[in-house]
Amino acid sequence: MRNYWSLYYHFLQEFKELTYKGFSLPYILHFPNLVRNNKEVANALGQENFADTLTYQINHQREFQAAFTKYVNSHHKRFKKKKINNGKIAIHVDPILRIPDKSYEKSFKKSKSLIVVADPTTSSTSKNKTIKFGLPVKNLCHYRTSAYKKEILAVQNKARALFQSTKHSPFYQNQLFQAKVIKKIPQAIKMIEQVNQFFDEVPISCVLVSSTHSYISRILSLVAAERGIPSICLQHGIMNSEQGFIPKIATIDAVYGQFEVDWYKQLGVNQHGLKIIGHPRFDQAKQLPQQTRKAFHQNLGLDPRKKTIMLVVRENQKIEKWRLFLKTIYAKKLDVNILIKDIPGKDAHPLTKEFPVVSSSKISSLYDILPHVDCVVSYTSTVALESMLADKPVFILDNSFPNYTGYYNPLNEMVQKDPRKLAKLVTLFFTTPHWKSYAKNKREQFLRYAYPYKGISEKRLKALIYELMNGKFTPF
């Protein structure tokens, strides 16, 4: 990963003069998107000593985080504006915020909160979607940006000039990369203007986002910092890939557990910028099931006399391994129901056609399924953590990749790369009392570190928001 972070850092330095109203755009543009599906970049990153060919390079991710920390700190309260103590809570809702619908009503007052979206498909005169989750909605895309065409063109021309001046770096001569940068510049500039207009119009005291990798959430957090407004970034999933969680930008990153705190501290992040609260979505693990066990079996066509295994997959990824796992389960003559849970919105998984006794979870919600299964086998997904929070034994098919954080490694034997060995251990769990006890102990031990907070997370989030609004925080 040194190659990747060095290239990103190199981009920050080489293009730092690409600015708009005090913002260095390389710090705002989503770099992974700029290099995605680019064969030339992929080939370069695969070369062992690629980083050594760059003018600017780093040896550890903490150096990269330090660069962003310095940049963010330079924006803290740049403008001497009066702090707003009685403003609203701005909640940026996007696909990965994942706060349950009911939590909005319970945690946020209509008079004190609003939903922020960036939806270019709706008209500013449209009456639709003025209320969402019982809260008023502000669409950032409804703020006008037509007056900034000259500024956008000037920055794009500056980018083209920088491409010419960096001919010593062949990577920047890549046409696909150049096209993406030019395309993203108007989006970033318009959003800077729209977010500033939003803050000018609406008194805001705290901003809540799902991730600071989206350029929209990143701009919201940075503009808020300029105005002395604190921001909170919820953790959008388990920290299994470092690319999804570096850099840290918000005032506070509200994380699941001690794993994330220790991980960020290794990057040099001040512990004051981290708070263990869990996540409101996981509060659902404590709720009573919406349907009876009998209705569950009938709806999915499962045999009520058998135990049920939920297999958590991601489309056709690692399908050969999952196929081998199922073949081994049946070779062991383990007589169970097997339910495949794929990512939402997908058709029945191909393995349900190959193995007649394997069923699809269809469109059932995870929290409608979990109360009625006896064991979960998953890839390294957030669903595995959710299953453990619902007191289910979890086995992991290890599909480690180069930047995997080792999140589930503390589960020890319950994590296996060989699907045949994993199937044998699952069989032992159903047939041997010792393995039931081992699985329970491992789950409890894991959660003490990964998700120690046993209370209601939405209450902890609400308390954190009002703590920040009252000025009781220390920027990292």
Coordinates of C-alpha atoms in Angstrom, one line a residue:
M1 CA 0.0 0.0 0.0
R2 CA 3.0 2.3 0.2
N3 CA 2.7 2.8 -3.6
Y4 CA -0.9 3.9 -3.4
W5 CA -0.5 6.3 -0.5
S6 CA 2.7 7.7 -2.0
L7 CA 0.9 8.3 -5.3
Y8 CA -2.0 10.0 -3.5
Y9 CA 0.4 12.2 -1.5
H10 CA 2.3 13.0 -4.7
F11 CA -0.9 14.2 -6.2
L12 CA -1.6 16.4 -3.2
Q13 CA 1.8 18.1 -3.6
E14 CA 2.0 18.4 -7.3
F15 CA -1.5 19.9 -7.7
K16 CA -1.7 21.9 -4.4
E17 CA -1.8 25.1 -6.5
L18 CA -5.1 23.9 -8.0
T19 CA -7.2 26.0 -5.6
Y20 CA -10.6 27.6 -5.3
K21 CA -11.5 30.2 -2.6
G22 CA -8.9 28.9 -0.2
F23 CA -9.5 25.2 -0.9
S24 CA -6.8 23.0 -2.5
L25 CA -8.9 20.8 -4.7
P26 CA -6.7 17.7 -4.5
Y27 CA -7.7 17.5 -0.9
I28 CA -11.3 17.5 -1.9
L29 CA -11.5 15.4 -5.0
H30 CA -12.1 11.6 -4.4
F31 CA -8.7 10.2 -5.5
P32 CA -9.8 6.5 -5.6
N33 CA -12.4 7.6 -8.2
L34 CA -9.7 9.4 -10.3
V35 CA -7.6 6.2 -10.6
R36 CA -10.3 3.5 -10.7
N37 CA -10.5 1.3 -13.7
N38 CA -7.2 2.7 -15.0
K39 CA -4.9 -0.1 -16.3
E40 CA -1.8 2.1 -16.4
V41 CA -2.3 3.1 -12.8
A42 CA -2.9 -0.5 -11.7
N43 CA 0.2 -1.6 -13.5
A44 CA 2.3 1.1 -11.8
L45 CA 1.0 0.4 -8.4
G46 CA 1.8 -3.3 -8.9
Q47 CA 5.5 -2.5 -9.4
E48 CA 7.4 -3.1 -6.2
N49 CA 9.5 0.1 -6.1
F50 CA 7.0 2.4 -7.9
A51 CA 6.9 4.8 -4.9
D52 CA 10.7 5.4 -5.2
T53 CA 10.2 6.9 -8.6
L54 CA 7.9 9.7 -7.3
T55 CA 9.3 13.1 -6.3
Y56 CA 7.0 13.0 -3.2
Q57 CA 6.6 9.8 -1.3
I58 CA 5.8 8.4 2.1
N59 CA 6.9 5.4 4.1
H60 CA 3.9 5.0 6.3
Q61 CA 0.2 6.0 6.2
R62 CA 0.7 8.2 9.3
E63 CA 2.6 10.6 7.1
F64 CA -0.4 10.8 4.7
Q65 CA -2.8 11.4 7.6
A66 CA -0.5 14.1 9.0
A67 CA -0.7 16.0 5.7
F68 CA -4.5 15.9 5.9
T69 CA -4.5 16.8 9.6
K70 CA -2.3 19.9 8.8
Y71 CA -4.6 20.9 5.9
V72 CA -7.8 20.5 8.0
N73 CA -6.4 22.4 10.9
S74 CA -5.5 25.3 8.5
H75 CA -9.2 25.6 7.8
H76 CA -10.4 25.6 11.4
K77 CA -12.3 28.9 11.9
R78 CA -10.6 30.7 9.1
F79 CA -13.4 33.3 9.3
K80 CA -14.2 35.1 12.5
K81 CA -17.9 34.3 12.6
K82 CA -20.0 34.2 15.7
K83 CA -20.4 30.6 17.0
I84 CA -24.0 29.4 16.6
N85 CA -25.1 27.7 19.8
N86 CA -28.8 27.3 19.0
G87 CA -28.5 26.3 15.4
K88 CA -29.7 23.1 13.7
I89 CA -28.2 19.7 13.3
A90 CA -27.5 19.1 9.6
I91 CA -27.7 15.4 8.7
H92 CA -26.2 14.6 5.3
V93 CA -28.2 11.6 4.2
D94 CA -26.6 9.4 1.5
P95 CA -26.7 5.6 0.8
I96 CA -24.1 4.7 3.5
L97 CA -25.3 6.8 6.5
R98 CA -27.6 3.9 7.3
I99 CA -29.4 5.4 10.3
P100 CA -32.7 3.4 10.7
D101 CA -35.8 5.5 9.7
K102 CA -37.3 5.2 13.2
S103 CA -34.1 6.6 14.8
Y104 CA -34.6 9.9 13.1
E105 CA -37.9 10.4 14.7
K106 CA -36.7 9.3 18.1
S107 CA -33.3 11.2 18.2
F108 CA -33.9 14.4 16.2
K109 CA -36.4 17.1 16.8
K110 CA -38.0 18.7 13.7
S111 CA -37.4 22.2 15.1
K112 CA -33.7 21.5 15.7
S113 CA -32.7 19.2 12.8
L114 CA -32.8 19.0 9.1
I115 CA -31.8 16.5 6.3
V116 CA -29.3 17.6 3.8
V117 CA -29.2 15.9 0.4
A118 CA -27.5 16.6 -2.9
D119 CA -30.0 15.5 -5.5
P120 CA -29.6 17.1 -8.9
T121 CA -32.7 15.3 -10.3
T122 CA -35.3 17.4 -8.5
S123 CA -36.4 20.9 -9.4
S124 CA -35.9 23.7 -6.9
T125 CA -39.7 24.5 -7.3
S126 CA -40.7 20.9 -6.7
K127 CA -42.8 20.2 -3.6
N128 CA -41.6 16.6 -3.4
K129 CA -39.3 15.5 -0.7
T130 CA -39.6 18.6 1.4
I131 CA -39.9 16.2 4.4
K132 CA -37.9 13.1 4.9
F133 CA -38.0 10.8 8.0
G134 CA -40.2 13.5 9.6
L135 CA -37.6 16.2 9.2
P136 CA -37.3 19.2 6.8
V137 CA -35.1 18.7 3.8
K138 CA -32.5 21.0 2.2
N139 CA -31.3 20.0 -1.2
L140 CA -27.8 21.5 -1.8
C141 CA -28.3 21.2 -5.6
H142 CA -31.1 23.8 -5.5
Y143 CA -28.6 26.6 -4.7
R144 CA -27.6 28.4 -7.9
T145 CA -24.1 28.1 -9.3
S146 CA -24.6 29.5 -12.9
A147 CA -22.6 32.6 -12.0
Y148 CA -19.4 30.7 -11.5
K149 CA -18.7 29.4 -15.1
K150 CA -15.7 31.7 -15.6
E151 CA -14.2 30.6 -12.3
I152 CA -14.7 26.9 -13.2
L153 CA -13.1 27.4 -16.6
A154 CA -10.1 29.2 -15.0
V155 CA -9.5 26.3 -12.6
Q156 CA -9.8 23.8 -15.4
N157 CA -7.2 25.7 -17.5
K158 CA -5.0 25.8 -14.5
A159 CA -5.3 22.0 -14.2
R160 CA -4.4 21.6 -17.9
A161 CA -1.3 23.8 -17.3
L162 CA -0.3 21.7 -14.4
F163 CA -0.6 18.5 -16.5
Q164 CA 1.8 20.2 -19.0
S165 CA 4.2 21.1 -16.2
T166 CA 4.3 17.6 -14.7
K167 CA 5.5 15.8 -17.9
H168 CA 8.3 14.4 -15.7
S169 CA 5.5 12.3 -14.1
P170 CA 4.2 10.1 -16.8
F171 CA 1.2 9.1 -14.7
Y172 CA -0.3 12.6 -15.0
Q173 CA -0.2 12.3 -18.8
N174 CA -2.7 9.5 -18.7
Q175 CA -5.7 10.7 -20.7
L176 CA -8.3 8.9 -18.6
F177 CA -6.9 10.5 -15.4
Q178 CA -6.8 14.0 -16.9
A179 CA -10.4 13.7 -18.2
K180 CA -11.6 12.7 -14.7
V181 CA -9.9 15.6 -13.0
I182 CA -11.3 18.1 -15.5
K183 CA -14.8 16.6 -15.1
K184 CA -14.6 16.6 -11.3
I185 CA -13.5 20.3 -11.0
P186 CA -16.9 21.8 -11.7
Q187 CA -18.6 19.4 -9.3
A188 CA -16.2 20.4 -6.5
I189 CA -16.5 24.1 -7.2
K190 CA -20.2 24.1 -7.4
M191 CA -20.5 22.2 -4.2
I192 CA -18.2 24.6 -2.4
E193 CA -20.5 27.4 -3.4
Q194 CA -23.7 25.5 -2.6
V195 CA -22.5 24.4 0.8
N196 CA -21.4 28.0 1.6
Q197 CA -24.8 29.3 0.5
F198 CA -26.5 26.7 2.7
F199 CA -24.5 27.7 5.8
D200 CA -25.2 31.4 5.0
E201 CA -29.0 30.7 4.9
V202 CA -29.4 28.2 7.7
P203 CA -27.9 28.5 11.2
I204 CA -26.1 25.2 11.8
S205 CA -24.4 24.1 15.0
C206 CA -23.3 20.5 14.1
V207 CA -22.9 18.5 10.9
L208 CA -23.4 14.7 10.7
V209 CA -21.9 12.7 7.8
S210 CA -21.4 9.1 6.8
S211 CA -17.9 9.3 5.5
T212 CA -15.5 12.1 4.5
H213 CA -14.5 10.3 1.3
S214 CA -17.4 11.6 -0.6
Y215 CA -16.5 15.1 -1.9
I216 CA -19.8 16.4 -0.7
S217 CA -19.3 15.2 2.9
R218 CA -15.7 16.4 2.7
I219 CA -16.8 19.9 1.7
L220 CA -19.5 20.0 4.3
S221 CA -17.0 19.1 7.0
L222 CA -14.3 21.6 5.8
V223 CA -16.7 24.5 5.3
A224 CA -18.1 23.8 8.7
A225 CA -14.6 23.8 10.2
E226 CA -14.0 27.2 8.7
R227 CA -17.1 28.5 10.5
G228 CA -16.2 26.9 13.8
I229 CA -19.0 24.3 13.4
P230 CA -18.1 20.8 14.6
S231 CA -18.7 17.7 12.5
I232 CA -19.2 14.0 13.2
C233 CA -18.4 11.2 10.9
L234 CA -20.3 8.0 11.6
Q235 CA -18.5 4.7 10.8
H236 CA -20.2 3.3 7.7
G237 CA -19.1 -0.3 8.0
I238 CA -16.4 -2.5 9.5
M239 CA -12.9 -1.2 9.1
N240 CA -11.7 -4.0 6.8
S241 CA -10.0 -1.8 4.2
E242 CA -7.7 1.1 5.1
Q243 CA -8.6 2.9 1.9
G244 CA -12.1 3.5 3.1
F245 CA -11.1 5.2 6.4
I246 CA -8.0 7.3 5.6
P247 CA -7.9 10.2 5.9
K248 CA -9.8 11.2 9.0
I249 CA -11.2 14.7 8.5
A250 CA -14.3 15.3 10.7
T251 CA -14.0 16.8 14.2
I252 CA -15.1 13.5 15.7
D253 CA -15.1 10.1 14.1
A254 CA -17.8 8.1 15.9
V255 CA -16.5 4.6 15.8
Y256 CA -17.7 1.1 16.7
G257 CA -15.0 0.1 19.2
Q258 CA -11.5 0.0 20.5
F259 CA -10.2 -1.6 17.3
E260 CA -10.8 1.7 15.4
V261 CA -9.4 3.8 18.2
D262 CA -6.2 1.9 18.3
W263 CA -5.9 1.8 14.5
Y264 CA -6.3 5.6 14.2
K265 CA -3.9 6.3 17.0
Q266 CA -1.3 4.3 15.1
L267 CA -1.8 6.9 12.3
G268 CA -1.1 9.7 14.8
V269 CA -4.8 10.8 15.2
N270 CA -5.5 12.4 18.5
Q271 CA -7.8 10.3 20.7
H272 CA -9.9 13.4 21.4
G273 CA -11.0 13.1 17.8
L274 CA -12.5 9.6 18.3
K275 CA -15.5 8.5 20.2
I276 CA -16.8 4.9 20.7
I277 CA -20.6 5.0 20.2
G278 CA -21.4 2.0 18.0
H279 CA -23.9 2.7 15.3
P280 CA -27.7 3.3 15.5
R281 CA -28.3 0.6 12.8
F282 CA -27.0 -2.0 15.1
D283 CA -29.5 -1.1 17.8
Q284 CA -31.9 -3.2 15.7
A285 CA -30.1 -6.4 16.8
K286 CA -31.8 -5.8 20.2
Q287 CA -35.3 -5.6 18.8
L288 CA -37.9 -8.3 18.9
P289 CA -38.4 -10.2 15.6
Q290 CA -41.1 -8.9 13.3
Q291 CA -42.3 -12.4 12.4
T292 CA -42.6 -15.8 14.1
R293 CA -40.2 -18.6 13.5
K294 CA -43.0 -20.6 11.9
A295 CA -43.9 -17.7 9.5
F296 CA -40.2 -17.3 8.7
H297 CA -39.8 -20.9 7.6
Q298 CA -43.0 -20.8 5.6
N299 CA -42.1 -17.6 3.8
L300 CA -38.7 -18.9 2.7
G301 CA -39.7 -22.6 2.2
L302 CA -37.4 -23.9 4.9
D303 CA -37.8 -27.1 6.9
P304 CA -38.7 -26.1 10.4
R305 CA -37.2 -29.4 11.8
K306 CA -33.7 -28.4 10.8
K307 CA -31.2 -25.9 12.0
T308 CA -30.5 -23.0 9.6
I309 CA -27.2 -21.6 8.4
M310 CA -27.1 -18.1 6.8
L311 CA -24.4 -17.8 4.1
V312 CA -23.4 -14.2 3.5
V313 CA -22.0 -13.6 0.0
R314 CA -21.3 -10.7 -2.3
E315 CA -22.6 -11.4 -5.7
N316 CA -20.4 -13.9 -7.5
Q317 CA -17.2 -13.0 -5.7
K318 CA -15.3 -16.1 -4.5
I319 CA -18.1 -18.3 -5.9
E320 CA -15.7 -21.2 -6.4
K321 CA -14.8 -21.2 -2.7
W322 CA -18.5 -21.0 -1.6
R323 CA -19.3 -23.9 -4.0
L324 CA -16.6 -25.9 -2.4
F325 CA -17.9 -25.0 1.1
L326 CA -21.4 -26.2 0.2
K327 CA -20.1 -29.5 -1.3
T328 CA -18.1 -30.2 1.8
I329 CA -21.1 -29.5 4.1
Y330 CA -23.2 -32.0 2.1
A331 CA -20.3 -34.5 2.0
K332 CA -20.3 -34.3 5.8
K333 CA -24.0 -35.1 5.7
L334 CA -24.9 -32.1 7.8
D335 CA -28.7 -32.0 7.5
V336 CA -29.4 -28.2 7.7
N337 CA -31.2 -25.5 5.9
I338 CA -28.9 -23.1 4.1
L339 CA -30.0 -19.6 3.4
I340 CA -28.0 -17.3 1.1
K341 CA -27.9 -13.6 1.9
D342 CA -26.6 -11.5 -1.0
I343 CA -26.2 -7.8 -1.1
P344 CA -29.6 -6.0 -1.3
G345 CA -31.3 -5.7 -4.7
K346 CA -29.8 -8.8 -6.3
D347 CA -31.6 -11.7 -7.9
A348 CA -31.4 -15.2 -6.4
H349 CA -27.8 -16.3 -6.2
P350 CA -26.6 -18.8 -8.8
L351 CA -25.7 -21.3 -6.0
T352 CA -29.4 -21.6 -5.2
K353 CA -29.9 -23.2 -8.6
E354 CA -26.9 -25.5 -8.3
F355 CA -27.9 -26.8 -4.8
P356 CA -31.7 -27.4 -4.6
V357 CA -31.7 -27.3 -0.8
V358 CA -30.0 -23.9 -0.7
S359 CA -32.5 -21.1 -0.5
S360 CA -32.4 -17.3 -1.2
S361 CA -33.2 -14.9 1.6
K362 CA -35.0 -12.9 -1.2
I363 CA -35.7 -9.3 -0.1
S364 CA -36.0 -10.1 3.6
S365 CA -34.3 -7.6 5.9
L366 CA -31.3 -8.9 7.8
Y367 CA -32.9 -8.2 11.1
D368 CA -36.0 -10.2 10.1
I369 CA -33.6 -13.2 9.3
L370 CA -31.1 -13.2 12.2
P371 CA -33.5 -14.1 15.0
H372 CA -34.3 -17.4 13.2
V373 CA -30.9 -18.7 12.1
D374 CA -28.6 -20.8 14.2
C375 CA -25.2 -20.0 12.6
V376 CA -23.7 -17.4 10.2
V377 CA -20.9 -18.0 7.7
S378 CA -19.7 -14.9 6.0
Y379 CA -17.0 -13.2 4.0
T380 CA -15.3 -10.3 5.8
S381 CA -18.4 -8.2 5.9
T382 CA -20.2 -5.9 8.3
V383 CA -23.0 -8.4 8.4
A384 CA -20.7 -10.7 10.3
L385 CA -20.4 -8.1 13.1
E386 CA -24.2 -7.5 13.1
S387 CA -24.8 -11.2 13.4
M388 CA -22.5 -11.4 16.5
L389 CA -24.3 -8.5 18.0
A390 CA -27.5 -10.6 17.6
D391 CA -25.8 -13.4 19.6
K392 CA -25.2 -15.6 16.6
P393 CA -22.0 -17.7 16.1
V394 CA -20.1 -16.5 13.1
F395 CA -17.5 -18.2 10.9
I396 CA -15.5 -16.2 8.4
L397 CA -14.3 -17.3 4.9
D398 CA -11.1 -15.3 4.8
N399 CA -10.8 -13.4 1.5
S400 CA -7.9 -11.2 2.6
F401 CA -6.7 -8.6 0.2
P402 CA -3.5 -6.4 0.3
N403 CA -4.9 -3.6 2.4
Y404 CA -7.0 -5.8 4.7
T405 CA -6.8 -4.6 8.3
G406 CA -7.1 -8.0 9.9
Y407 CA -10.4 -7.0 11.6
Y408 CA -11.7 -10.5 12.2
N409 CA -8.4 -12.2 12.9
P410 CA -9.1 -12.3 16.7
L411 CA -11.7 -15.0 16.0
N412 CA -8.8 -17.3 15.4
E413 CA -9.9 -20.7 14.2
M414 CA -13.3 -19.4 13.2
V415 CA -11.6 -17.6 10.3
Q416 CA -10.3 -19.9 7.6
K417 CA -9.0 -19.4 4.0
D418 CA -9.8 -23.0 3.0
P419 CA -13.5 -23.4 2.5
R420 CA -13.2 -27.2 3.2
K421 CA -11.7 -26.6 6.6
L422 CA -14.3 -24.0 7.3
A423 CA -17.1 -26.4 6.4
K424 CA -15.6 -29.0 8.7
L425 CA -15.5 -26.6 11.6
V426 CA -19.1 -25.5 11.0
T427 CA -20.0 -29.2 11.1
L428 CA -18.2 -29.6 14.4
F429 CA -20.1 -26.6 15.8
F430 CA -23.5 -28.4 15.1
T431 CA -22.3 -31.8 16.4
T432 CA -19.8 -31.1 19.2
P433 CA -20.7 -29.3 22.5
H434 CA -17.0 -28.1 22.9
W435 CA -17.3 -26.2 19.6
K436 CA -20.5 -24.5 20.7
S437 CA -18.7 -23.3 23.8
Y438 CA -15.6 -22.2 21.9
A439 CA -17.7 -20.2 19.4
K440 CA -19.6 -18.4 22.2
N441 CA -16.4 -17.5 24.0
K442 CA -14.7 -16.2 20.9
R443 CA -17.7 -14.1 20.0
E444 CA -17.9 -12.5 23.4
Q445 CA -14.2 -11.9 23.5
F446 CA -14.2 -10.3 20.0
L447 CA -17.1 -8.0 20.9
R448 CA -15.5 -6.7 24.0
Y449 CA -12.8 -5.2 21.8
A450 CA -14.7 -4.5 18.5
Y451 CA -18.1 -3.3 19.9
P452 CA -17.9 -2.8 23.7
Y453 CA -20.8 -0.4 24.1
K454 CA -23.9 -2.5 25.0
G455 CA -26.4 0.4 25.3
I456 CA -28.5 2.1 22.7
S457 CA -26.2 3.7 20.2
E458 CA -28.7 6.3 19.0
K459 CA -28.8 7.8 22.6
R460 CA -25.0 7.9 22.6
L461 CA -24.9 9.7 19.3
K462 CA -27.5 12.2 20.4
A463 CA -25.4 12.9 23.6
L464 CA -22.3 13.4 21.5
I465 CA -24.0 15.8 19.1
Y466 CA -25.2 18.0 22.0
E467 CA -21.8 17.8 23.7
L468 CA -20.2 19.2 20.6
M469 CA -22.9 21.8 20.1
N470 CA -22.1 23.0 23.6
G471 CA -18.5 23.4 22.8
K472 CA -17.1 20.5 24.8
F473 CA -14.7 19.1 22.2
T474 CA -11.1 19.3 21.3
P475 CA -10.3 19.3 17.5
F476 CA -7.7 16.7 16.6

